[in-house]
Amino acid sequence: MKMYYEKDVDVDILKDKTVAVIGYGSQGMAQSRNMHESGLNVVVGLRKDGASWNKAKEDGLTVMTIEEAAAKADVIHVLIPDEIQAKVYEESIKDNLESGNTISFSHGYNIHFGYINPPKDVNITMIAPKGPGAMVRKTYEEGFGVPGLIAIERDYTGDAFKIALAMGQGSGLTRAGVLETTFKEETETDLFGEQVVLCGGVTELIAAGFQTLVDAGYQPEIAYFETCHEVKLIVDLIYAKGFAGMWNDVSNTAEYGGLSRRKRIITDETRLEMKKALEEIQTGEFAKEWTLENQAGKPMLNRLRAIEASLQIEKVGSKLRKLCGLQK
């Protein structure tokens, strides 16, 4: 494993280059502001007079249409949602690329699955913060940063790695450390983590635990505290100290109960489903499913969102978060 830090950055590699950040959502806002404040020449490419246009201007950034930004830039850093990247690339970026340009991403999805195919005479790079945009911005303002990943899919100019690493420095990532990976590894592990653990697995585990207690006659508010609210406390311990540190900080009763019961919850059948989910990612089956879902107008996603919003745990949680001052 090789980690890269501030000392590894060629500070002059982007001195005479323009970086166009395409998009001004969570990551676009954080990375463009961080790079701008780090002294890089940054422009933001947005839909003319869209919701983010004035916001980016108010934040002190130079704002252009996506076509103008792509034409002006030496590095085009694409930070719009995965599902619209290919369309925006074809309509607004592709014809504005010049030989020797760099097209950059913070997630390898569209390159790895072949939805975007840049010409052979441009670099294809990735610099990916391992944290949400709000945290990328917050830690930068505090003088530090979140860790990141770096990957080079194509090095046409011979200095693609240096360019990507300098962008990582601009966003504050080299303060914490940047780990080298590949587009394939980043994409497949990122999707797997989201589906099986971080988003899909965790929410289903919490919801199942909550419902088990409520169905057994316990107060929904108590069930929420025990199965949802306290998850953050345990995750924070694991984040800071690892499994062993977390077990050391909870009671012996919690440690014994957790260690002796967890394989009854995450069973061999669950692990087989994890492998199946990974196979669907690796073969491109999930990517094809997600493409068709978007082409159809997201009917399944909209239905799943409606079901999630109607869950009892959501209603109870909203009430308790307001009472605890966690939510307005």
PDB file of N, CA and C in Angstrom, residues 75-175:
ATOM      1  N   VAL A  75      -8.058  20.761 -17.446  1.00  0.00           N
ATOM      2  CA  VAL A  75      -8.542  19.625 -16.665  1.00  0.00           C
ATOM      3  C   VAL A  75     -10.037  19.794 -16.447  1.00  0.00           C
ATOM      4  N   ILE A  76     -10.823  18.796 -16.877  1.00  0.00           N
ATOM      5  CA  ILE A  76     -12.276  18.827 -16.690  1.00  0.00           C
ATOM      6  C   ILE A  76     -12.617  17.799 -15.629  1.00  0.00           C
ATOM      7  N   HIS A  77     -13.065  18.268 -14.466  1.00  0.00           N
ATOM      8  CA  HIS A  77     -13.331  17.409 -13.306  1.00  0.00           C
ATOM      9  C   HIS A  77     -14.842  17.251 -13.172  1.00  0.00           C
ATOM     10  N   VAL A  78     -15.358  16.076 -13.499  1.00  0.00           N
ATOM     11  CA  VAL A  78     -16.789  15.836 -13.626  1.00  0.00           C
ATOM     12  C   VAL A  78     -17.369  15.369 -12.284  1.00  0.00           C
ATOM     13  N   LEU A  79     -18.206  16.225 -11.686  1.00  0.00           N
ATOM     14  CA  LEU A  79     -18.759  15.933 -10.362  1.00  0.00           C
ATOM     15  C   LEU A  79     -20.279  16.037 -10.323  1.00  0.00           C
ATOM     16  N   ILE A  80     -20.911  15.730 -11.436  1.00  0.00           N
ATOM     17  CA  ILE A  80     -22.373  15.653 -11.474  1.00  0.00           C
ATOM     18  C   ILE A  80     -22.787  14.205 -11.204  1.00  0.00           C
ATOM     19  N   PRO A  81     -24.073  13.934 -10.915  1.00  0.00           N
ATOM     20  CA  PRO A  81     -24.492  12.572 -10.588  1.00  0.00           C
ATOM     21  C   PRO A  81     -24.147  11.554 -11.678  1.00  0.00           C
ATOM     22  N   ASP A  82     -23.841  10.334 -11.251  1.00  0.00           N
ATOM     23  CA  ASP A  82     -23.449   9.264 -12.176  1.00  0.00           C
ATOM     24  C   ASP A  82     -24.426   9.118 -13.338  1.00  0.00           C
ATOM     25  N   GLU A  83     -25.724   9.167 -13.029  1.00  0.00           N
ATOM     26  CA  GLU A  83     -26.728   8.824 -14.019  1.00  0.00           C
ATOM     27  C   GLU A  83     -26.880   9.860 -15.132  1.00  0.00           C
ATOM     28  N   ILE A  84     -26.330  11.070 -14.955  1.00  0.00           N
ATOM     29  CA  ILE A  84     -26.435  12.064 -16.026  1.00  0.00           C
ATOM     30  C   ILE A  84     -25.079  12.395 -16.650  1.00  0.00           C
ATOM     31  N   GLN A  85     -24.014  11.799 -16.136  1.00  0.00           N
ATOM     32  CA  GLN A  85     -22.688  12.136 -16.640  1.00  0.00           C
ATOM     33  C   GLN A  85     -22.521  11.831 -18.131  1.00  0.00           C
ATOM     34  N   ALA A  86     -22.964  10.665 -18.573  1.00  0.00           N
ATOM     35  CA  ALA A  86     -22.759  10.275 -19.973  1.00  0.00           C
ATOM     36  C   ALA A  86     -23.477  11.238 -20.924  1.00  0.00           C
ATOM     37  N   LYS A  87     -24.706  11.607 -20.591  1.00  0.00           N
ATOM     38  CA  LYS A  87     -25.485  12.525 -21.435  1.00  0.00           C
ATOM     39  C   LYS A  87     -24.815  13.896 -21.497  1.00  0.00           C
ATOM     40  N   VAL A  88     -24.391  14.415 -20.336  1.00  0.00           N
ATOM     41  CA  VAL A  88     -23.739  15.725 -20.300  1.00  0.00           C
ATOM     42  C   VAL A  88     -22.405  15.670 -21.033  1.00  0.00           C
ATOM     43  N   TYR A  89     -21.687  14.569 -20.889  1.00  0.00           N
ATOM     44  CA  TYR A  89     -20.412  14.420 -21.589  1.00  0.00           C
ATOM     45  C   TYR A  89     -20.624  14.492 -23.103  1.00  0.00           C
ATOM     46  N   GLU A  90     -21.591  13.733 -23.608  1.00  0.00           N
ATOM     47  CA  GLU A  90     -21.845  13.694 -25.052  1.00  0.00           C
ATOM     48  C   GLU A  90     -22.314  15.040 -25.580  1.00  0.00           C
ATOM     49  N   GLU A  91     -23.158  15.729 -24.817  1.00  0.00           N
ATOM     50  CA  GLU A  91     -23.774  16.964 -25.307  1.00  0.00           C
ATOM     51  C   GLU A  91     -22.906  18.204 -25.091  1.00  0.00           C
ATOM     52  N   SER A  92     -22.096  18.224 -24.020  1.00  0.00           N
ATOM     53  CA  SER A  92     -21.450  19.483 -23.644  1.00  0.00           C
ATOM     54  C   SER A  92     -19.940  19.433 -23.462  1.00  0.00           C
ATOM     55  N   ILE A  93     -19.381  18.242 -23.290  1.00  0.00           N
ATOM     56  CA  ILE A  93     -17.950  18.152 -22.993  1.00  0.00           C
ATOM     57  C   ILE A  93     -17.149  17.559 -24.143  1.00  0.00           C
ATOM     58  N   LYS A  94     -17.634  16.508 -24.724  1.00  0.00           N
ATOM     59  CA  LYS A  94     -16.900  15.733 -25.731  1.00  0.00           C
ATOM     60  C   LYS A  94     -16.298  16.600 -26.828  1.00  0.00           C
ATOM     61  N   ASP A  95     -17.093  17.460 -27.423  1.00  0.00           N
ATOM     62  CA  ASP A  95     -16.620  18.259 -28.556  1.00  0.00           C
ATOM     63  C   ASP A  95     -15.710  19.407 -28.141  1.00  0.00           C
ATOM     64  N   ASN A  96     -15.582  19.631 -26.844  1.00  0.00           N
ATOM     65  CA  ASN A  96     -14.717  20.708 -26.358  1.00  0.00           C
ATOM     66  C   ASN A  96     -13.390  20.212 -25.800  1.00  0.00           C
ATOM     67  N   LEU A  97     -13.171  18.897 -25.865  1.00  0.00           N
ATOM     68  CA  LEU A  97     -11.896  18.336 -25.421  1.00  0.00           C
ATOM     69  C   LEU A  97     -10.811  18.598 -26.454  1.00  0.00           C
ATOM     70  N   GLU A  98      -9.621  18.873 -25.978  1.00  0.00           N
ATOM     71  CA  GLU A  98      -8.463  19.045 -26.854  1.00  0.00           C
ATOM     72  C   GLU A  98      -7.407  18.022 -26.499  1.00  0.00           C
ATOM     73  N   SER A  99      -6.571  17.705 -27.462  1.00  0.00           N
ATOM     74  CA  SER A  99      -5.477  16.755 -27.229  1.00  0.00           C
ATOM     75  C   SER A  99      -4.617  17.229 -26.060  1.00  0.00           C
ATOM     76  N   GLY A 100      -4.330  16.313 -25.144  1.00  0.00           N
ATOM     77  CA  GLY A 100      -3.523  16.657 -23.980  1.00  0.00           C
ATOM     78  C   GLY A 100      -4.322  17.094 -22.771  1.00  0.00           C
ATOM     79  N   ASN A 101      -5.641  17.262 -22.940  1.00  0.00           N
ATOM     80  CA  ASN A 101      -6.498  17.582 -21.790  1.00  0.00           C
ATOM     81  C   ASN A 101      -6.553  16.387 -20.818  1.00  0.00           C
ATOM     82  N   THR A 102      -7.045  16.673 -19.632  1.00  0.00           N
ATOM     83  CA  THR A 102      -7.307  15.629 -18.637  1.00  0.00           C
ATOM     84  C   THR A 102      -8.775  15.665 -18.281  1.00  0.00           C
ATOM     85  N   ILE A 103      -9.437  14.508 -18.342  1.00  0.00           N
ATOM     86  CA  ILE A 103     -10.800  14.416 -17.850  1.00  0.00           C
ATOM     87  C   ILE A 103     -10.757  13.610 -16.561  1.00  0.00           C
ATOM     88  N   SER A 104     -11.317  14.183 -15.513  1.00  0.00           N
ATOM     89  CA  SER A 104     -11.155  13.670 -14.160  1.00  0.00           C
ATOM     90  C   SER A 104     -12.506  13.389 -13.515  1.00  0.00           C
ATOM     91  N   PHE A 105     -12.505  12.450 -12.590  1.00  0.00           N
ATOM     92  CA  PHE A 105     -13.731  12.044 -11.896  1.00  0.00           C
ATOM     93  C   PHE A 105     -13.412  11.818 -10.422  1.00  0.00           C
ATOM     94  N   SER A 106     -14.485  11.736  -9.606  1.00  0.00           N
ATOM     95  CA  SER A 106     -14.330  11.308  -8.218  1.00  0.00           C
ATOM     96  C   SER A 106     -14.996   9.964  -7.979  1.00  0.00           C
ATOM     97  N   HIS A 107     -15.467   9.350  -9.034  1.00  0.00           N
ATOM     98  CA  HIS A 107     -16.021   7.986  -8.981  1.00  0.00           C
ATOM     99  C   HIS A 107     -15.831   7.393 -10.366  1.00  0.00           C
ATOM    100  N   GLY A 108     -15.368   6.145 -10.433  1.00  0.00           N
ATOM    101  CA  GLY A 108     -15.004   5.554 -11.717  1.00  0.00           C
ATOM    102  C   GLY A 108     -16.139   4.960 -12.511  1.00  0.00           C
ATOM    103  N   TYR A 109     -17.361   5.093 -12.042  1.00  0.00           N
ATOM    104  CA  TYR A 109     -18.525   4.390 -12.581  1.00  0.00           C
ATOM    105  C   TYR A 109     -18.633   4.454 -14.112  1.00  0.00           C
ATOM    106  N   ASN A 110     -18.700   5.657 -14.662  1.00  0.00           N
ATOM    107  CA  ASN A 110     -18.984   5.794 -16.095  1.00  0.00           C
ATOM    108  C   ASN A 110     -17.823   5.397 -16.990  1.00  0.00           C
ATOM    109  N   ILE A 111     -16.607   5.546 -16.491  1.00  0.00           N
ATOM    110  CA  ILE A 111     -15.446   5.079 -17.252  1.00  0.00           C
ATOM    111  C   ILE A 111     -15.357   3.562 -17.181  1.00  0.00           C
ATOM    112  N   HIS A 112     -15.461   3.009 -16.000  1.00  0.00           N
ATOM    113  CA  HIS A 112     -15.301   1.566 -15.819  1.00  0.00           C
ATOM    114  C   HIS A 112     -16.358   0.775 -16.593  1.00  0.00           C
ATOM    115  N   PHE A 113     -17.600   1.234 -16.572  1.00  0.00           N
ATOM    116  CA  PHE A 113     -18.662   0.505 -17.255  1.00  0.00           C
ATOM    117  C   PHE A 113     -18.843   0.932 -18.717  1.00  0.00           C
ATOM    118  N   GLY A 114     -18.016   1.858 -19.188  1.00  0.00           N
ATOM    119  CA  GLY A 114     -17.992   2.193 -20.603  1.00  0.00           C
ATOM    120  C   GLY A 114     -19.057   3.146 -21.078  1.00  0.00           C
ATOM    121  N   TYR A 115     -19.694   3.880 -20.177  1.00  0.00           N
ATOM    122  CA  TYR A 115     -20.711   4.839 -20.597  1.00  0.00           C
ATOM    123  C   TYR A 115     -20.093   6.139 -21.106  1.00  0.00           C
ATOM    124  N   ILE A 116     -18.859   6.417 -20.701  1.00  0.00           N
ATOM    125  CA  ILE A 116     -18.094   7.544 -21.234  1.00  0.00           C
ATOM    126  C   ILE A 116     -16.801   6.989 -21.816  1.00  0.00           C
ATOM    127  N   ASN A 117     -16.524   7.354 -23.061  1.00  0.00           N
ATOM    128  CA  ASN A 117     -15.326   6.864 -23.749  1.00  0.00           C
ATOM    129  C   ASN A 117     -14.553   8.047 -24.344  1.00  0.00           C
ATOM    130  N   PRO A 118     -13.695   8.686 -23.547  1.00  0.00           N
ATOM    131  CA  PRO A 118     -12.940   9.839 -24.042  1.00  0.00           C
ATOM    132  C   PRO A 118     -11.981   9.442 -25.164  1.00  0.00           C
ATOM    133  N   PRO A 119     -11.608  10.386 -26.030  1.00  0.00           N
ATOM    134  CA  PRO A 119     -10.646  10.093 -27.100  1.00  0.00           C
ATOM    135  C   PRO A 119      -9.303   9.658 -26.530  1.00  0.00           C
ATOM    136  N   LYS A 120      -8.505   9.002 -27.354  1.00  0.00           N
ATOM    137  CA  LYS A 120      -7.259   8.388 -26.890  1.00  0.00           C
ATOM    138  C   LYS A 120      -6.172   9.388 -26.539  1.00  0.00           C
ATOM    139  N   ASP A 121      -6.340  10.645 -26.959  1.00  0.00           N
ATOM    140  CA  ASP A 121      -5.278  11.628 -26.710  1.00  0.00           C
ATOM    141  C   ASP A 121      -5.570  12.530 -25.517  1.00  0.00           C
ATOM    142  N   VAL A 122      -6.377  12.033 -24.560  1.00  0.00           N
ATOM    143  CA  VAL A 122      -6.589  12.771 -23.309  1.00  0.00           C
ATOM    144  C   VAL A 122      -6.326  11.835 -22.130  1.00  0.00           C
ATOM    145  N   ASN A 123      -5.890  12.417 -21.016  1.00  0.00           N
ATOM    146  CA  ASN A 123      -5.719  11.655 -19.783  1.00  0.00           C
ATOM    147  C   ASN A 123      -7.079  11.352 -19.157  1.00  0.00           C
ATOM    148  N   ILE A 124      -7.167  10.214 -18.481  1.00  0.00           N
ATOM    149  CA  ILE A 124      -8.363   9.877 -17.705  1.00  0.00           C
ATOM    150  C   ILE A 124      -7.896   9.593 -16.282  1.00  0.00           C
ATOM    151  N   THR A 125      -8.332  10.438 -15.339  1.00  0.00           N
ATOM    152  CA  THR A 125      -7.848  10.326 -13.968  1.00  0.00           C
ATOM    153  C   THR A 125      -8.999  10.351 -12.975  1.00  0.00           C
ATOM    154  N   MET A 126      -8.668   9.983 -11.745  1.00  0.00           N
ATOM    155  CA  MET A 126      -9.648  10.053 -10.674  1.00  0.00           C
ATOM    156  C   MET A 126      -8.964  10.516  -9.396  1.00  0.00           C
ATOM    157  N   ILE A 127      -9.593  11.455  -8.723  1.00  0.00           N
ATOM    158  CA  ILE A 127      -9.189  11.835  -7.374  1.00  0.00           C
ATOM    159  C   ILE A 127     -10.484  11.865  -6.560  1.00  0.00           C
ATOM    160  N   ALA A 128     -10.576  10.957  -5.577  1.00  0.00           N
ATOM    161  CA  ALA A 128     -11.855  10.707  -4.912  1.00  0.00           C
ATOM    162  C   ALA A 128     -11.745  10.857  -3.405  1.00  0.00           C
ATOM    163  N   PRO A 129     -12.353  11.895  -2.835  1.00  0.00           N
ATOM    164  CA  PRO A 129     -12.380  12.019  -1.376  1.00  0.00           C
ATOM    165  C   PRO A 129     -13.159  10.869  -0.748  1.00  0.00           C
ATOM    166  N   LYS A 130     -12.675  10.331   0.344  1.00  0.00           N
ATOM    167  CA  LYS A 130     -13.409   9.283   1.056  1.00  0.00           C
ATOM    168  C   LYS A 130     -14.219   9.921   2.185  1.00  0.00           C
ATOM    169  N   GLY A 131     -15.147  10.738   1.765  1.00  0.00           N
ATOM    170  CA  GLY A 131     -16.034  11.408   2.692  1.00  0.00           C
ATOM    171  C   GLY A 131     -17.001  12.274   1.922  1.00  0.00           C
ATOM    172  N   PRO A 132     -18.156  12.600   2.510  1.00  0.00           N
ATOM    173  CA  PRO A 132     -19.137  13.457   1.831  1.00  0.00           C
ATOM    174  C   PRO A 132     -18.597  14.871   1.649  1.00  0.00           C
ATOM    175  N   GLY A 133     -19.194  15.597   0.705  1.00  0.00           N
ATOM    176  CA  GLY A 133     -18.717  16.940   0.387  1.00  0.00           C
ATOM    177  C   GLY A 133     -18.662  17.863   1.590  1.00  0.00           C
ATOM    178  N   ALA A 134     -19.673  17.786   2.465  1.00  0.00           N
ATOM    179  CA  ALA A 134     -19.686  18.666   3.638  1.00  0.00           C
ATOM    180  C   ALA A 134     -18.460  18.436   4.511  1.00  0.00           C
ATOM    181  N   MET A 135     -18.037  17.178   4.632  1.00  0.00           N
ATOM    182  CA  MET A 135     -16.866  16.869   5.439  1.00  0.00           C
ATOM    183  C   MET A 135     -15.574  17.270   4.717  1.00  0.00           C
ATOM    184  N   VAL A 136     -15.549  17.143   3.395  1.00  0.00           N
ATOM    185  CA  VAL A 136     -14.391  17.595   2.612  1.00  0.00           C
ATOM    186  C   VAL A 136     -14.158  19.084   2.839  1.00  0.00           C
ATOM    187  N   ARG A 137     -15.244  19.836   2.861  1.00  0.00           N
ATOM    188  CA  ARG A 137     -15.144  21.283   3.061  1.00  0.00           C
ATOM    189  C   ARG A 137     -14.797  21.628   4.510  1.00  0.00           C
ATOM    190  N   LYS A 138     -15.488  20.994   5.448  1.00  0.00           N
ATOM    191  CA  LYS A 138     -15.302  21.297   6.869  1.00  0.00           C
ATOM    192  C   LYS A 138     -13.869  21.021   7.318  1.00  0.00           C
ATOM    193  N   THR A 139     -13.347  19.853   6.966  1.00  0.00           N
ATOM    194  CA  THR A 139     -11.993  19.508   7.405  1.00  0.00           C
ATOM    195  C   THR A 139     -10.947  20.396   6.742  1.00  0.00           C
ATOM    196  N   TYR A 140     -11.219  20.802   5.500  1.00  0.00           N
ATOM    197  CA  TYR A 140     -10.296  21.719   4.817  1.00  0.00           C
ATOM    198  C   TYR A 140     -10.240  23.051   5.554  1.00  0.00           C
ATOM    199  N   GLU A 141     -11.412  23.570   5.915  1.00  0.00           N
ATOM    200  CA  GLU A 141     -11.467  24.852   6.625  1.00  0.00           C
ATOM    201  C   GLU A 141     -10.804  24.769   7.995  1.00  0.00           C
ATOM    202  N   GLU A 142     -10.786  23.566   8.566  1.00  0.00           N
ATOM    203  CA  GLU A 142     -10.152  23.360   9.855  1.00  0.00           C
ATOM    204  C   GLU A 142      -8.644  23.132   9.751  1.00  0.00           C
ATOM    205  N   GLY A 143      -8.135  23.134   8.503  1.00  0.00           N
ATOM    206  CA  GLY A 143      -6.706  22.977   8.300  1.00  0.00           C
ATOM    207  C   GLY A 143      -6.249  21.557   8.060  1.00  0.00           C
ATOM    208  N   PHE A 144      -7.198  20.647   7.885  1.00  0.00           N
ATOM    209  CA  PHE A 144      -6.823  19.262   7.617  1.00  0.00           C
ATOM    210  C   PHE A 144      -7.563  18.794   6.364  1.00  0.00           C
ATOM    211  N   GLY A 145      -7.970  17.555   6.291  1.00  0.00           N
ATOM    212  CA  GLY A 145      -8.684  17.055   5.130  1.00  0.00           C
ATOM    213  C   GLY A 145      -9.129  15.632   5.362  1.00  0.00           C
ATOM    214  N   VAL A 146      -9.888  15.091   4.415  1.00  0.00           N
ATOM    215  CA  VAL A 146     -10.268  13.683   4.479  1.00  0.00           C
ATOM    216  C   VAL A 146      -9.307  12.894   3.598  1.00  0.00           C
ATOM    217  N   PRO A 147      -9.132  11.606   3.846  1.00  0.00           N
ATOM    218  CA  PRO A 147      -8.290  10.783   2.960  1.00  0.00           C
ATOM    219  C   PRO A 147      -8.924  10.692   1.574  1.00  0.00           C
ATOM    220  N   GLY A 148      -8.134  10.278   0.596  1.00  0.00           N
ATOM    221  CA  GLY A 148      -8.653  10.161  -0.753  1.00  0.00           C
ATOM    222  C   GLY A 148      -8.046   9.002  -1.511  1.00  0.00           C
ATOM    223  N   LEU A 149      -8.603   8.740  -2.675  1.00  0.00           N
ATOM    224  CA  LEU A 149      -8.093   7.715  -3.588  1.00  0.00           C
ATOM    225  C   LEU A 149      -7.658   8.391  -4.881  1.00  0.00           C
ATOM    226  N   ILE A 150      -6.634   7.816  -5.517  1.00  0.00           N
ATOM    227  CA  ILE A 150      -6.159   8.327  -6.807  1.00  0.00           C
ATOM    228  C   ILE A 150      -6.039   7.155  -7.770  1.00  0.00           C
ATOM    229  N   ALA A 151      -6.455   7.370  -9.004  1.00  0.00           N
ATOM    230  CA  ALA A 151      -6.356   6.316 -10.017  1.00  0.00           C
ATOM    231  C   ALA A 151      -6.123   6.945 -11.383  1.00  0.00           C
ATOM    232  N   ILE A 152      -5.361   6.260 -12.195  1.00  0.00           N
ATOM    233  CA  ILE A 152      -5.086   6.709 -13.563  1.00  0.00           C
ATOM    234  C   ILE A 152      -5.541   5.631 -14.528  1.00  0.00           C
ATOM    235  N   GLU A 153      -6.534   5.925 -15.327  1.00  0.00           N
ATOM    236  CA  GLU A 153      -7.019   4.989 -16.339  1.00  0.00           C
ATOM    237  C   GLU A 153      -6.223   5.127 -17.630  1.00  0.00           C
ATOM    238  N   ARG A 154      -5.825   6.378 -17.942  1.00  0.00           N
ATOM    239  CA  ARG A 154      -4.990   6.592 -19.135  1.00  0.00           C
ATOM    240  C   ARG A 154      -4.061   7.773 -18.881  1.00  0.00           C
ATOM    241  N   ASP A 155      -2.778   7.553 -19.176  1.00  0.00           N
ATOM    242  CA  ASP A 155      -1.765   8.601 -18.996  1.00  0.00           C
ATOM    243  C   ASP A 155      -1.201   8.976 -20.358  1.00  0.00           C
ATOM    244  N   TYR A 156      -1.922   9.822 -21.093  1.00  0.00           N
ATOM    245  CA  TYR A 156      -1.495  10.203 -22.437  1.00  0.00           C
ATOM    246  C   TYR A 156      -0.314  11.165 -22.394  1.00  0.00           C
ATOM    247  N   THR A 157      -0.319  12.078 -21.452  1.00  0.00           N
ATOM    248  CA  THR A 157       0.710  13.129 -21.427  1.00  0.00           C
ATOM    249  C   THR A 157       1.945  12.748 -20.615  1.00  0.00           C
ATOM    250  N   GLY A 158       1.865  11.661 -19.864  1.00  0.00           N
ATOM    251  CA  GLY A 158       3.006  11.242 -19.058  1.00  0.00           C
ATOM    252  C   GLY A 158       3.059  11.862 -17.678  1.00  0.00           C
ATOM    253  N   ASP A 159       2.168  12.799 -17.385  1.00  0.00           N
ATOM    254  CA  ASP A 159       2.168  13.436 -16.064  1.00  0.00           C
ATOM    255  C   ASP A 159       0.772  13.428 -15.429  1.00  0.00           C
ATOM    256  N   ALA A 160      -0.059  12.478 -15.844  1.00  0.00           N
ATOM    257  CA  ALA A 160      -1.435  12.416 -15.356  1.00  0.00           C
ATOM    258  C   ALA A 160      -1.489  12.208 -13.847  1.00  0.00           C
ATOM    259  N   PHE A 161      -0.594  11.375 -13.344  1.00  0.00           N
ATOM    260  CA  PHE A 161      -0.595  11.115 -11.898  1.00  0.00           C
ATOM    261  C   PHE A 161      -0.280  12.397 -11.120  1.00  0.00           C
ATOM    262  N   LYS A 162       0.697  13.149 -11.598  1.00  0.00           N
ATOM    263  CA  LYS A 162       1.073  14.399 -10.933  1.00  0.00           C
ATOM    264  C   LYS A 162      -0.094  15.387 -10.939  1.00  0.00           C
ATOM    265  N   ILE A 163      -0.825  15.430 -12.057  1.00  0.00           N
ATOM    266  CA  ILE A 163      -1.975  16.335 -12.160  1.00  0.00           C
ATOM    267  C   ILE A 163      -3.051  15.946 -11.149  1.00  0.00           C
ATOM    268  N   ALA A 164      -3.378  14.653 -11.113  1.00  0.00           N
ATOM    269  CA  ALA A 164      -4.420  14.192 -10.201  1.00  0.00           C
ATOM    270  C   ALA A 164      -4.024  14.417  -8.745  1.00  0.00           C
ATOM    271  N   LEU A 165      -2.757  14.164  -8.428  1.00  0.00           N
ATOM    272  CA  LEU A 165      -2.304  14.333  -7.043  1.00  0.00           C
ATOM    273  C   LEU A 165      -2.347  15.805  -6.627  1.00  0.00           C
ATOM    274  N   ALA A 166      -2.006  16.684  -7.556  1.00  0.00           N
ATOM    275  CA  ALA A 166      -2.071  18.124  -7.259  1.00  0.00           C
ATOM    276  C   ALA A 166      -3.508  18.573  -7.040  1.00  0.00           C
ATOM    277  N   MET A 167      -4.452  17.976  -7.754  1.00  0.00           N
ATOM    278  CA  MET A 167      -5.867  18.274  -7.500  1.00  0.00           C
ATOM    279  C   MET A 167      -6.269  17.785  -6.111  1.00  0.00           C
ATOM    280  N   GLY A 168      -5.738  16.624  -5.727  1.00  0.00           N
ATOM    281  CA  GLY A 168      -5.994  16.116  -4.388  1.00  0.00           C
ATOM    282  C   GLY A 168      -5.455  17.049  -3.323  1.00  0.00           C
ATOM    283  N   GLN A 169      -4.288  17.605  -3.580  1.00  0.00           N
ATOM    284  CA  GLN A 169      -3.739  18.575  -2.635  1.00  0.00           C
ATOM    285  C   GLN A 169      -4.640  19.798  -2.552  1.00  0.00           C
ATOM    286  N   GLY A 170      -5.114  20.258  -3.703  1.00  0.00           N
ATOM    287  CA  GLY A 170      -5.987  21.426  -3.724  1.00  0.00           C
ATOM    288  C   GLY A 170      -7.250  21.235  -2.913  1.00  0.00           C
ATOM    289  N   SER A 171      -7.746  19.997  -2.879  1.00  0.00           N
ATOM    290  CA  SER A 171      -8.953  19.708  -2.109  1.00  0.00           C
ATOM    291  C   SER A 171      -8.656  19.375  -0.650  1.00  0.00           C
ATOM    292  N   GLY A 172      -7.380  19.290  -0.294  1.00  0.00           N
ATOM    293  CA  GLY A 172      -7.004  19.005   1.088  1.00  0.00           C
ATOM    294  C   GLY A 172      -6.772  17.538   1.382  1.00  0.00           C
ATOM    295  N   LEU A 173      -6.857  16.682   0.369  1.00  0.00           N
ATOM    296  CA  LEU A 173      -6.790  15.244   0.612  1.00  0.00           C
ATOM    297  C   LEU A 173      -5.392  14.765   0.989  1.00  0.00           C
ATOM    298  N   THR A 174      -4.353  15.395   0.422  1.00  0.00           N
ATOM    299  CA  THR A 174      -2.997  14.940   0.731  1.00  0.00           C
ATOM    300  C   THR A 174      -2.581  15.295   2.156  1.00  0.00           C
ATOM    301  N   ARG A 175      -3.355  16.131   2.831  1.00  0.00           N
ATOM    302  CA  ARG A 175      -3.080  16.403   4.249  1.00  0.00           C
ATOM    303  C   ARG A 175      -3.342  15.149   5.076  1.00  0.00           C
TER     304      ARG A 175
END
